CSV table of C-alpha atoms and ligand atoms in Angstrom, one decimal:
chain,number,residue,atom,x,y,z
P,13,MET,CA,57.7,-18.5,-36.7
P,14,GLY,CA,56.4,-21.9,-37.6
P,15,SER,CA,55.0,-21.0,-41.0
P,16,LEU,CA,56.0,-23.1,-44.0
P,17,GLY,CA,59.3,-21.8,-45.1
P,18,SER,CA,61.6,-23.1,-47.9
P,19,LEU,CA,63.7,-26.0,-47.1
P,20,GLY,CA,66.3,-28.0,-49.0
P,21,SER,CA,64.7,-30.0,-51.8
P,22,GLU,CA,65.8,-33.3,-50.3
P,23,GLU,CA,64.0,-32.5,-47.0
P,24,ARG,CA,60.5,-33.5,-46.1
P,25,VAL,CA,58.3,-30.6,-45.1
P,26,ALA,CA,56.0,-31.9,-42.4
P,27,TYR,CA,53.1,-29.9,-41.2
P,28,ILE,CA,50.1,-29.7,-39.0
P,29,GLN,CA,46.9,-28.3,-40.6
P,30,PHE,CA,44.0,-27.2,-38.3
P,31,LEU,CA,40.9,-28.5,-40.0
P,32,GLY,CA,38.5,-27.8,-37.1
P,33,ALA,CA,38.2,-26.5,-33.6
P,34,ALA,CA,40.2,-23.4,-34.7
P,35,GLY,CA,38.3,-20.2,-33.8
P,36,THR,CA,35.5,-22.4,-32.2
P,37,VAL,CA,35.0,-25.1,-29.7
P,38,THR,CA,33.8,-27.9,-32.0
P,39,GLY,CA,34.9,-29.9,-35.0
P,40,SER,CA,38.3,-30.9,-33.7
P,41,LYS,CA,40.4,-32.2,-36.5
P,42,HIS,CA,44.1,-31.8,-36.9
P,43,LEU,CA,46.0,-33.3,-39.8
P,44,VAL,CA,49.6,-34.2,-39.4
P,45,ASN,CA,51.3,-34.7,-42.8
P,46,THR,CA,54.9,-35.9,-42.7
P,47,GLY,CA,55.5,-34.3,-46.2
P,48,SER,CA,56.6,-35.7,-49.5
P,49,ASP,CA,60.0,-37.2,-49.8
P,50,ALA,CA,62.6,-36.4,-52.5
P,51,SER,CA,61.0,-38.8,-54.9
P,52,GLY,CA,57.7,-37.1,-54.5
P,53,LYS,CA,56.2,-39.9,-52.6
P,54,THR,CA,53.4,-38.6,-50.3
P,55,GLY,CA,54.1,-38.7,-46.6
P,56,TYR,CA,52.1,-40.3,-43.8
P,57,GLN,CA,48.8,-38.5,-43.2
P,58,LEU,CA,47.4,-38.8,-39.7
P,59,LEU,CA,44.2,-37.2,-38.4
P,60,ILE,CA,44.1,-36.4,-34.7
P,61,ASP,CA,40.4,-36.4,-33.8
P,62,CYS,CA,37.6,-36.2,-36.3
P,63,GLY,CA,34.9,-34.1,-34.6
P,64,LEU,CA,31.6,-32.7,-35.7
P,65,PHE,CA,31.1,-29.0,-35.9
P,66,GLN,CA,28.2,-28.0,-33.7
P,67,GLY,CA,26.5,-24.7,-32.8
P,68,GLN,CA,26.2,-21.8,-35.3
P,69,LYS,CA,25.0,-22.5,-38.8
P,70,GLU,CA,28.2,-21.1,-40.2
P,71,TRP,CA,30.1,-23.8,-38.4
P,72,ARG,CA,27.6,-26.7,-38.9
P,73,GLU,CA,27.8,-26.1,-42.7
P,74,ARG,CA,31.5,-27.1,-42.6
P,75,ASN,CA,30.4,-30.6,-41.8
P,76,TRP,CA,29.2,-30.8,-45.4
P,77,GLN,CA,32.6,-29.7,-46.9
P,78,ASN,CA,35.2,-32.2,-47.9
P,79,LEU,CA,38.6,-32.0,-46.3
P,80,PRO,CA,41.5,-30.5,-48.3
P,81,ILE,CA,42.8,-34.0,-48.9
P,82,ALA,CA,40.8,-37.0,-50.0
P,83,ALA,CA,39.5,-39.2,-47.2
P,84,LYS,CA,41.0,-42.3,-48.7
P,85,GLU,CA,44.5,-40.6,-48.6
P,86,ILE,CA,44.4,-40.4,-44.8
P,87,ASP,CA,46.4,-43.3,-43.3
P,88,ALA,CA,45.0,-43.4,-39.8
P,89,VAL,CA,42.9,-41.5,-37.2
P,90,VAL,CA,43.9,-41.2,-33.6
P,91,LEU,CA,41.1,-40.2,-31.3
P,92,THR,CA,41.6,-38.4,-27.9
P,93,HIS,CA,38.1,-39.1,-26.5
P,94,ALA,CA,34.5,-39.9,-27.4
P,95,HIS,CA,32.8,-36.5,-27.3
P,96,ILE,CA,31.0,-35.9,-30.6
P,97,ASP,CA,33.0,-32.7,-31.2
P,98,HIS,CA,36.1,-34.9,-31.4
P,99,CYS,CA,34.7,-38.1,-33.0
P,100,GLY,CA,31.4,-37.2,-34.6
P,101,TRP,CA,32.7,-36.7,-38.1
P,102,ILE,CA,34.2,-40.3,-38.3
P,103,PRO,CA,31.2,-41.8,-40.1
P,104,ARG,CA,31.3,-39.0,-42.7
P,105,LEU,CA,35.1,-39.6,-43.2
P,106,VAL,CA,34.4,-43.3,-43.7
P,107,LYS,CA,31.4,-42.4,-46.0
P,108,ASN,CA,33.9,-40.3,-48.0
P,109,GLY,CA,36.2,-43.2,-48.5
P,110,PHE,CA,38.5,-43.5,-45.4
P,111,ARG,CA,39.3,-47.2,-44.7
P,112,GLY,CA,42.3,-46.9,-42.4
P,113,PRO,CA,42.6,-47.8,-38.7
P,114,ILE,CA,41.1,-45.6,-36.0
P,115,TYR,CA,43.1,-45.8,-32.7
P,116,ALA,CA,41.4,-45.1,-29.4
P,117,THR,CA,41.4,-46.3,-25.8
P,118,PRO,CA,39.1,-49.3,-25.0
P,119,ALA,CA,36.7,-47.1,-23.0
P,120,THR,CA,36.6,-44.5,-25.8
P,121,ILE,CA,35.7,-47.3,-28.3
P,122,ASP,CA,32.9,-48.5,-26.1
P,123,LEU,CA,31.6,-45.0,-25.8
P,124,CYS,CA,31.8,-44.3,-29.5
P,125,GLY,CA,29.9,-47.5,-30.1
P,126,ILE,CA,26.8,-45.8,-28.6
P,127,LEU,CA,27.5,-42.1,-29.3
P,128,LEU,CA,28.2,-42.4,-33.0
P,129,PRO,CA,25.0,-44.4,-33.9
P,130,ASP,CA,23.1,-41.9,-31.7
P,131,SER,CA,24.6,-39.1,-33.7
P,132,GLY,CA,23.6,-40.8,-36.9
P,133,HIS,CA,20.1,-41.2,-35.5
P,134,LEU,CA,19.9,-37.5,-34.7
P,135,GLN,CA,21.1,-36.6,-38.2
P,136,GLU,CA,18.4,-38.7,-39.7
P,137,GLU,CA,15.7,-37.2,-37.4
P,138,ASP,CA,16.8,-33.7,-38.3
P,139,ALA,CA,16.7,-34.5,-42.1
P,140,ALA,CA,13.2,-36.1,-41.6
P,141,PHE,CA,12.0,-33.0,-39.7
P,142,TYR,CA,13.2,-30.6,-42.3
P,143,ASN,CA,11.6,-32.6,-45.1
P,144,LYS,CA,8.3,-32.9,-43.3
P,145,HIS,CA,8.2,-29.2,-42.7
P,146,GLN,CA,10.0,-28.3,-45.9
P,147,LYS,CA,12.3,-26.0,-44.0
P,148,SER,CA,15.4,-27.0,-45.9
P,149,LYS,CA,16.8,-25.2,-49.0
P,150,HIS,CA,17.9,-28.6,-50.2
P,151,THR,CA,15.1,-31.0,-51.2
P,152,PRO,CA,15.1,-33.6,-49.9
P,153,ALA,CA,17.3,-32.8,-46.9
P,154,LEU,CA,19.8,-35.6,-46.3
P,155,PRO,CA,21.4,-36.8,-43.1
P,156,LEU,CA,25.2,-36.2,-42.9
P,157,TYR,CA,25.3,-39.9,-42.1
P,158,THR,CA,22.8,-42.5,-40.9
P,159,LEU,CA,22.7,-44.6,-37.8
P,160,GLU,CA,23.6,-47.6,-39.9
P,161,GLU,CA,26.6,-45.9,-41.5
P,162,ALA,CA,27.8,-44.9,-38.0
P,163,GLN,CA,27.5,-48.5,-36.8
P,164,ALA,CA,29.4,-49.7,-39.8
P,165,CYS,CA,32.4,-47.5,-39.1
P,166,MET,CA,33.0,-49.2,-35.8
P,167,GLN,CA,34.8,-52.0,-37.6
P,168,TYR,CA,37.8,-49.6,-38.2
P,169,PHE,CA,38.4,-49.0,-34.5
P,170,HIS,CA,41.5,-50.5,-32.9
P,171,PRO,CA,42.1,-50.4,-29.1
P,172,VAL,CA,45.3,-48.9,-27.8
P,173,SER,CA,45.8,-48.8,-24.0
P,174,VAL,CA,47.0,-45.7,-22.1
P,175,GLU,CA,50.9,-45.7,-22.0
P,176,GLN,CA,51.2,-48.3,-24.7
P,177,ILE,CA,53.5,-47.2,-27.5
P,178,LYS,CA,51.9,-47.8,-30.9
P,179,GLN,CA,54.1,-47.8,-34.0
P,180,LEU,CA,52.1,-46.4,-37.0
P,181,SER,CA,54.8,-46.6,-39.7
P,182,PRO,CA,58.6,-46.5,-39.7
P,183,GLY,CA,59.6,-43.4,-37.8
P,184,ILE,CA,56.0,-42.6,-36.6
P,185,SER,CA,54.7,-43.7,-33.3
P,186,PHE,CA,52.3,-42.4,-30.6
P,187,ARG,CA,51.3,-43.0,-27.0
P,188,PHE,CA,48.1,-42.1,-25.1
P,189,VAL,CA,48.7,-40.4,-21.8
P,190,ARG,CA,46.0,-39.6,-19.2
P,191,ALA,CA,43.9,-36.5,-19.9
P,192,ALA,CA,41.5,-36.9,-16.9
P,193,HIS,CA,38.7,-35.3,-19.0
P,194,ILE,CA,36.0,-38.1,-19.4
P,195,LEU,CA,36.0,-41.9,-19.3
P,196,GLY,CA,38.6,-43.1,-21.7
P,197,SER,CA,40.0,-39.7,-22.5
P,198,ALA,CA,43.7,-39.4,-23.4
P,199,MET,CA,46.3,-37.0,-24.8
P,200,VAL,CA,48.3,-38.0,-27.9
P,201,GLU,CA,52.1,-37.9,-27.7
P,202,LEU,CA,53.2,-38.3,-31.3
P,203,THR,CA,56.9,-39.0,-32.1
P,204,LEU,CA,58.1,-38.4,-35.6
P,205,GLN,CA,61.6,-39.1,-37.1
P,206,LEU,CA,62.0,-36.4,-39.7
P,207,ASN,CA,65.1,-35.7,-41.7
P,208,GLY,CA,67.1,-37.6,-39.1
P,209,GLN,CA,65.7,-35.7,-36.2
P,210,GLY,CA,63.1,-36.8,-33.6
P,211,ARG,CA,60.1,-34.5,-33.1
P,212,ARG,CA,57.6,-34.8,-30.4
P,213,LEU,CA,54.1,-33.4,-30.8
P,214,LEU,CA,51.6,-33.3,-28.0
P,215,PHE,CA,47.9,-33.1,-28.8
P,216,THR,CA,46.0,-32.5,-25.5
P,217,GLY,CA,42.5,-33.2,-26.7
P,218,ASP,CA,40.4,-31.8,-23.8
P,219,VAL,CA,42.2,-31.3,-20.6
P,220,GLY,CA,40.4,-32.5,-17.4
P,221,ARG,CA,40.3,-31.0,-14.0
P,222,VAL,CA,43.5,-30.6,-12.0
P,223,ARG,CA,41.9,-30.1,-8.6
P,224,ASP,CA,39.9,-32.8,-6.9
P,225,GLN,CA,36.6,-33.6,-5.3
P,226,ASN,CA,35.6,-30.4,-3.4
P,227,VAL,CA,35.8,-28.0,-6.3
P,228,ALA,CA,35.0,-30.6,-9.1
P,229,PRO,CA,32.4,-32.7,-7.3
P,230,GLY,CA,30.9,-35.8,-8.7
P,231,LYS,CA,33.9,-36.3,-11.0
P,232,VAL,CA,33.4,-39.9,-12.2
P,233,VAL,CA,36.9,-40.4,-13.5
P,234,ARG,CA,40.1,-39.5,-11.6
P,235,SER,CA,41.2,-35.9,-11.9
P,236,GLY,CA,44.7,-34.8,-12.7
P,237,PRO,CA,46.1,-34.9,-16.3
P,238,VAL,CA,49.6,-36.5,-16.7
P,239,GLU,CA,52.4,-34.4,-15.3
P,240,GLY,CA,56.0,-33.8,-16.4
P,241,GLU,CA,55.2,-33.5,-20.2
P,242,THR,CA,57.3,-31.9,-22.8
P,243,ALA,CA,57.0,-31.4,-26.5
P,244,ASP,CA,58.5,-29.6,-29.5
P,245,ILE,CA,55.0,-28.6,-30.5
P,246,MET,CA,51.9,-28.7,-28.5
P,247,VAL,CA,48.3,-28.3,-29.7
P,248,MET,CA,46.2,-27.5,-26.7
P,249,GLU,CA,42.5,-26.8,-26.0
P,250,SER,CA,41.4,-23.4,-24.6
P,251,THR,CA,37.7,-23.8,-23.9
P,252,TYR,CA,38.0,-22.1,-20.5
P,253,GLY,CA,40.9,-19.9,-21.5
P,254,ASN,CA,39.2,-16.8,-20.2
P,255,ARG,CA,37.3,-18.2,-17.3
P,256,GLU,CA,37.6,-19.6,-13.8
P,257,HIS,CA,35.3,-22.2,-12.4
P,258,PRO,CA,33.7,-21.2,-9.1
P,259,THR,CA,35.6,-22.9,-6.2
P,260,ASP,CA,32.6,-23.3,-3.9
P,261,ASP,CA,30.8,-26.6,-3.4
P,262,PRO,CA,27.7,-26.5,-5.7
P,263,ARG,CA,25.8,-29.2,-3.8
P,264,PRO,CA,24.1,-27.1,-1.1
P,265,GLN,CA,22.8,-24.6,-3.7
P,266,LEU,CA,21.8,-27.4,-6.1
P,267,ALA,CA,19.8,-29.1,-3.3
P,268,LYS,CA,18.1,-25.8,-2.5
P,269,VAL,CA,17.0,-25.2,-6.1
P,270,ILE,CA,15.6,-28.7,-6.5
P,271,ARG,CA,13.9,-28.6,-3.1
P,272,GLU,CA,12.2,-25.2,-3.8
P,273,THR,CA,11.1,-26.3,-7.3
P,274,ILE,CA,9.5,-29.5,-5.9
P,275,GLN,CA,7.9,-27.5,-3.0
P,276,ARG,CA,6.1,-25.2,-5.5
P,277,GLY,CA,4.9,-28.3,-7.5
P,278,GLY,CA,7.3,-27.9,-10.3
P,279,SER,CA,9.7,-30.2,-12.1
P,280,VAL,CA,13.4,-30.0,-12.7
P,281,ILE,CA,14.8,-30.4,-16.2
P,282,VAL,CA,18.5,-31.0,-16.6
P,283,PRO,CA,19.9,-31.0,-20.2
P,284,ALA,CA,22.9,-33.2,-19.9
P,285,PHE,CA,25.2,-35.0,-22.2
P,286,ALA,CA,24.2,-38.7,-21.9
P,287,VAL,CA,27.7,-39.8,-21.2
P,288,GLU,CA,29.7,-38.7,-18.2
P,289,ARG,CA,27.8,-35.6,-17.3
P,290,THR,CA,24.6,-37.5,-16.8
P,291,GLN,CA,26.3,-40.1,-14.6
P,292,LYS,CA,28.0,-37.4,-12.6
P,293,PHE,CA,24.7,-35.6,-12.0
P,294,LEU,CA,23.0,-38.9,-11.0
P,295,PHE,CA,25.7,-39.7,-8.5
P,296,ILE,CA,25.3,-36.3,-6.9
P,297,LEU,CA,21.5,-36.5,-6.9
P,298,LYS,CA,21.7,-39.9,-5.3
P,299,GLU,CA,24.0,-38.5,-2.5
P,300,LEU,CA,21.6,-35.6,-2.0
P,301,MET,CA,18.5,-37.8,-1.8
P,302,GLU,CA,20.2,-40.3,0.6
P,303,SER,CA,21.2,-37.5,2.9
P,304,ASN,CA,17.6,-36.1,2.7
P,305,GLN,CA,18.7,-32.8,1.2
P,306,VAL,CA,16.4,-33.5,-1.8
P,307,PRO,CA,13.0,-35.3,-1.7
P,308,LYS,CA,12.9,-38.7,-3.4
P,309,VAL,CA,10.8,-37.7,-6.4
P,310,PRO,CA,10.9,-39.8,-9.5
P,311,VAL,CA,14.0,-39.4,-11.6
P,312,TYR,CA,13.8,-40.0,-15.4
P,313,CYS,CA,17.0,-40.6,-17.1
P,314,ASP,CA,15.6,-40.0,-20.6
P,315,SER,CA,18.2,-40.8,-23.2
P,316,PRO,CA,17.9,-43.7,-25.6
P,317,MET,CA,21.5,-44.7,-24.7
P,318,ALA,CA,21.3,-44.1,-20.9
P,319,ILE,CA,21.4,-47.8,-20.0
P,320,GLN,CA,24.3,-48.5,-22.3
P,321,ALA,CA,26.2,-45.5,-21.0
P,322,VAL,CA,25.9,-46.7,-17.4
P,323,GLU,CA,26.9,-50.2,-18.3
P,324,ILE,CA,30.1,-48.9,-20.0
P,325,PHE,CA,30.8,-46.9,-16.9
P,326,MET,CA,30.3,-49.9,-14.7
P,327,LYS,CA,32.7,-51.9,-16.9
P,328,HIS,CA,35.6,-49.4,-16.8
P,329,SER,CA,36.1,-49.3,-13.0
P,330,GLU,CA,39.9,-48.7,-13.6
P,331,GLU,CA,39.1,-45.0,-14.2
P,332,TYR,CA,36.9,-44.2,-11.2
P,333,SER,CA,37.6,-41.5,-8.8
P,334,ASP,CA,37.7,-42.6,-5.1
P,335,ALA,CA,34.3,-40.9,-4.5
P,336,THR,CA,32.7,-42.8,-7.4
P,337,ARG,CA,34.1,-46.1,-6.1
P,338,LYS,CA,32.8,-45.4,-2.7
P,339,LEU,CA,29.3,-44.4,-3.9
P,340,LEU,CA,29.0,-47.5,-6.1
P,341,ASN,CA,30.2,-49.8,-3.3
P,342,GLN,CA,27.5,-48.3,-1.1
P,343,TYR,CA,24.5,-48.1,-3.5
P,344,GLY,CA,25.4,-50.4,-6.4
P,345,SER,CA,24.7,-49.6,-10.0
P,346,PRO,CA,22.5,-46.6,-10.8
P,347,LEU,CA,20.4,-49.0,-13.0
P,348,GLU,CA,19.2,-50.6,-9.7
P,349,TRP,CA,18.5,-47.4,-7.7
P,350,PRO,CA,14.8,-47.3,-6.6
P,351,GLY,CA,13.0,-44.3,-8.1
P,352,PHE,CA,15.4,-43.9,-11.0
P,353,GLN,CA,14.0,-44.9,-14.4
P,354,PHE,CA,16.2,-45.6,-17.4
P,355,ALA,CA,14.4,-47.8,-19.9
P,356,LEU,CA,12.2,-45.3,-21.6
P,357,THR,CA,10.7,-45.9,-25.0
P,358,PRO,CA,9.8,-42.8,-27.1
P,359,ASP,CA,6.2,-43.2,-26.0
P,360,GLN,CA,7.2,-43.4,-22.3
P,361,SER,CA,9.4,-40.3,-22.9
P,362,LYS,CA,6.4,-38.3,-24.3
P,363,ARG,CA,4.1,-39.6,-21.5
P,364,ILE,CA,6.4,-37.8,-18.9
P,365,ASN,CA,4.8,-34.6,-20.4
P,366,GLU,CA,1.5,-35.6,-19.0
P,367,SER,CA,2.9,-36.1,-15.5
P,368,LYS,CA,1.7,-33.3,-13.2
P,369,THR,CA,3.6,-34.4,-10.1
P,370,PRO,CA,7.1,-33.1,-9.5
P,371,CYS,CA,9.9,-35.1,-11.1
P,372,ILE,CA,13.5,-34.7,-12.2
P,373,ILE,CA,14.2,-35.2,-15.9
P,374,VAL,CA,17.8,-35.7,-17.0
P,375,SER,CA,17.9,-35.8,-20.8
P,376,SER,CA,20.1,-35.1,-23.8
P,377,SER,CA,21.4,-33.4,-25.8
P,378,GLY,CA,23.3,-31.4,-23.2
P,379,MET,CA,23.3,-28.2,-25.4
P,380,VAL,CA,19.7,-28.8,-26.5
P,381,THR,CA,20.8,-29.2,-30.1
P,382,GLY,CA,18.6,-32.3,-30.6
P,383,GLY,CA,17.2,-35.3,-28.8
P,384,ARG,CA,14.4,-35.8,-26.3
P,385,ILE,CA,15.4,-32.8,-24.1
P,386,GLN,CA,13.7,-30.7,-26.8
P,387,HIS,CA,10.2,-31.9,-26.1
P,388,HIS,CA,10.7,-31.8,-22.3
P,389,LEU,CA,11.8,-28.2,-22.6
P,390,ALA,CA,9.0,-27.3,-25.1
P,391,GLN,CA,6.6,-28.6,-22.6
P,392,ARG,CA,8.0,-27.2,-19.3
P,393,LEU,CA,9.8,-23.9,-20.2
P,394,PRO,CA,6.5,-21.9,-20.4
P,395,GLU,CA,5.6,-22.6,-16.7
P,396,PRO,CA,7.3,-20.6,-13.9
P,397,ARG,CA,7.1,-23.4,-11.4
P,398,ASN,CA,9.6,-25.5,-13.3
P,399,THR,CA,13.3,-25.1,-13.2
P,400,VAL,CA,15.9,-25.8,-15.9
P,401,ILE,CA,19.4,-26.6,-14.4
P,402,PHE,CA,22.4,-26.3,-16.7
P,403,ILE,CA,25.4,-28.3,-15.6
P,404,GLY,CA,27.4,-28.1,-18.8
P,405,PHE,CA,29.0,-25.8,-21.3
P,406,GLN,CA,26.6,-24.1,-23.8
P,407,ALA,CA,28.3,-23.2,-27.1
P,408,GLN,CA,27.2,-20.1,-28.8
P,409,GLY,CA,24.4,-20.6,-31.3
P,410,THR,CA,22.9,-23.6,-29.5
P,411,ARG,CA,19.4,-23.5,-27.9
P,412,GLY,CA,21.1,-24.2,-24.6
P,413,PHE,CA,23.1,-21.0,-24.9
P,414,THR,CA,19.9,-19.0,-25.8
P,415,ILE,CA,18.0,-20.4,-22.8
P,416,LYS,CA,20.9,-20.0,-20.4
P,417,SER,CA,21.6,-16.4,-21.5
P,418,GLY,CA,18.1,-15.3,-20.3
P,419,ALA,CA,16.3,-15.0,-23.7
P,420,PRO,CA,12.5,-14.5,-23.4
P,421,ASP,CA,11.9,-17.3,-25.8
P,422,VAL,CA,13.5,-20.1,-27.8
P,423,LYS,CA,12.7,-21.9,-31.1
P,424,ILE,CA,12.1,-25.6,-30.6
P,425,PHE,CA,10.7,-27.8,-33.4
P,426,GLY,CA,10.2,-24.7,-35.4
P,427,GLU,CA,7.9,-23.1,-32.8
P,428,ILE,CA,8.6,-20.2,-30.5
P,429,VAL,CA,8.5,-21.4,-26.9
P,430,PRO,CA,8.2,-18.7,-24.2
P,431,ILE,CA,10.6,-19.1,-21.3
P,432,HIS,CA,9.0,-18.5,-17.9
P,433,ALA,CA,10.7,-21.4,-16.0
P,434,GLN,CA,13.5,-20.6,-13.5
P,435,ILE,CA,16.9,-20.9,-15.2
P,436,VAL,CA,19.9,-21.9,-13.1
P,437,ALA,CA,23.4,-22.7,-14.2
P,438,PHE,CA,26.2,-24.4,-12.3
P,439,GLU,CA,29.7,-24.1,-13.7
P,440,GLN,CA,31.4,-26.4,-11.1
P,441,PHE,CA,30.6,-29.7,-13.0
P,442,SER,CA,32.8,-28.9,-15.9
P,443,ASP,CA,35.2,-31.6,-17.1
P,444,HIS,CA,37.5,-29.0,-18.5
P,445,ALA,CA,40.4,-27.4,-16.6
P,446,ASP,CA,39.8,-23.7,-16.3
P,447,THR,CA,42.6,-21.1,-16.8
P,448,PRO,CA,44.3,-21.4,-13.3
P,449,GLU,CA,44.1,-25.2,-13.6
P,450,LEU,CA,45.6,-25.2,-17.1
P,451,LEU,CA,48.4,-22.9,-15.9
P,452,GLN,CA,48.9,-25.2,-12.9
P,453,TRP,CA,49.2,-28.2,-15.2
P,454,LEU,CA,51.5,-26.4,-17.6
P,455,ARG,CA,53.9,-25.6,-14.8
P,456,THR,CA,54.5,-29.3,-14.3
P,457,PHE,CA,56.1,-29.5,-17.8
P,458,LYS,CA,59.8,-30.6,-17.7
P,459,SER,CA,60.6,-27.9,-20.3
P,460,LYS,CA,58.8,-25.3,-22.4
P,461,PRO,CA,57.4,-26.6,-25.7
P,462,GLY,CA,59.1,-24.9,-28.7
P,463,ARG,CA,55.7,-23.7,-29.9
P,464,THR,CA,52.1,-24.1,-28.6
P,465,TYR,CA,49.0,-23.7,-30.8
P,466,LEU,CA,45.7,-23.1,-29.0
P,467,VAL,CA,42.6,-24.7,-30.5
P,468,HIS,CA,39.2,-25.6,-29.2
P,469,GLY,CA,38.2,-22.2,-27.8
P,470,ASP,CA,36.1,-19.2,-28.7
P,471,PRO,CA,38.4,-16.4,-30.1
P,472,ALA,CA,38.3,-14.4,-26.8
P,473,ALA,CA,39.1,-17.5,-24.7
P,474,SER,CA,42.0,-18.6,-26.9
P,475,SER,CA,43.6,-15.1,-27.1
P,476,GLN,CA,43.3,-14.5,-23.4
P,477,LEU,CA,44.9,-17.9,-22.6
P,478,ARG,CA,47.7,-17.1,-25.1
P,479,ASP,CA,48.3,-13.8,-23.3
P,480,ALA,CA,48.3,-15.6,-19.9
P,481,MET,CA,50.7,-18.3,-21.0
P,482,THR,CA,53.0,-15.8,-22.7
P,483,LYS,CA,53.1,-13.5,-19.7
P,484,GLU,CA,53.1,-16.0,-16.8
P,485,LEU,CA,55.1,-18.8,-18.3
P,486,GLY,CA,57.1,-17.1,-21.0
P,487,TRP,CA,55.9,-19.7,-23.6
P,488,ASN,CA,55.8,-19.2,-27.3
P,489,VAL,CA,52.0,-19.4,-27.9
P,490,GLN,CA,49.8,-18.8,-31.0
P,491,VAL,CA,46.1,-19.1,-31.6
P,492,ALA,CA,45.5,-21.6,-34.5
P,493,ALA,CA,43.4,-20.4,-37.4
P,494,TRP,CA,41.1,-22.6,-39.4
P,495,MET,CA,42.9,-24.4,-42.3
P,496,GLU,CA,46.2,-22.9,-41.3
P,497,LYS,CA,49.2,-25.0,-41.9
P,498,VAL,CA,52.2,-24.9,-39.6
P,499,ALA,CA,55.6,-26.5,-40.1
P,500,VAL,CA,56.6,-29.3,-37.7
Z,614,LIG,ZN1,35.5,-33.4,-24.6
């Protein structure tokens, strides 16, 4: 069911093609093509998300491949949210000739304005590193795109507010609805008029937590994705399709780990994505310090975009959870909190390495795939008094995954770094709904979608979620394959 069958010659054959995040959790890219008409005129080509592949080399190499259609043939991009695995390929798409509009919520555009240039900067750094150490097969190694190219693509972004209906072309419109994943995140409800019939497609992007504060503490944005949905075809994420988040409050254990590390003279290193996860962790840390559960040691928020990220959060108060609102009313902006340092130059960042007194370093990237976290970990992983606290998902093939899985060493900057520090991971801070939460959300649907395709999950997670949805809800669910085309 759903494969491209033969239709009458006068009918348009519309399809979705999964160009990324199929069989893996990164590289989200779904092409909707409304099909050629009887005269042979090409249909509308819409890309939902345009993410970067991250993690294993096999996946990362796909960032260098062209799409099956020319970039300039794509009419528009609609973006669910600002995570790099959903938006990080946009500068490459523009570099390859795309000049159409990119639709996103205002908060997503603000976040992309800092995340995409940062991604370009990391691409340049990587290329420079490989050239210096001549570790690339290609000489010279080139960045996928530069910081400047990433900045230049921001001119194509157009804001669309949540719930606003946006007409893309006659018979094609979409609406963003709340995803409750990160600041600015939204699902895309796409409505197509095809061969005289209305078709409704729902692209979930990443689905946020269903439950609230106690089991998803520190959530900066409101939890609870939109309820009462329906669709002819749904394309849904499955990151946590085979897992459940713990339901206990992580704060007492987190406080204990930090306290014990400081008591033995060690420092705490927290790899965290600079946007959302870092703010969430800072809010929790502030609460723990103010309630004297954690000593007030210096906190370094060491990411080049940390200040901008906080400023964007302060600007979009419409999305706050009640807890965030309360905390900000009480303590003001994190940028003003005593003992929290944000404005770090690269030199200041490196000087933290010389500090022998306990401190807490929150730095990116969250999966240790690049950024300043690398030199903090290279410095502090070999010492048993230190602790690394993971508060986010670690994709297979990333350094974060290696460290978290208990490896004796990890390669950073081309050197083998022994791991003697304590390694702790908390799963409660996830911004993704887990399996029970996804099923809980799906039960709110007004009717079963005709077909559901699962994307954005490791194969085991996607297939287990498919089985759960089939068995518990009786839905027609398939796991999407990379480059697969399915009829709309
Ligand atoms: Zn996401």
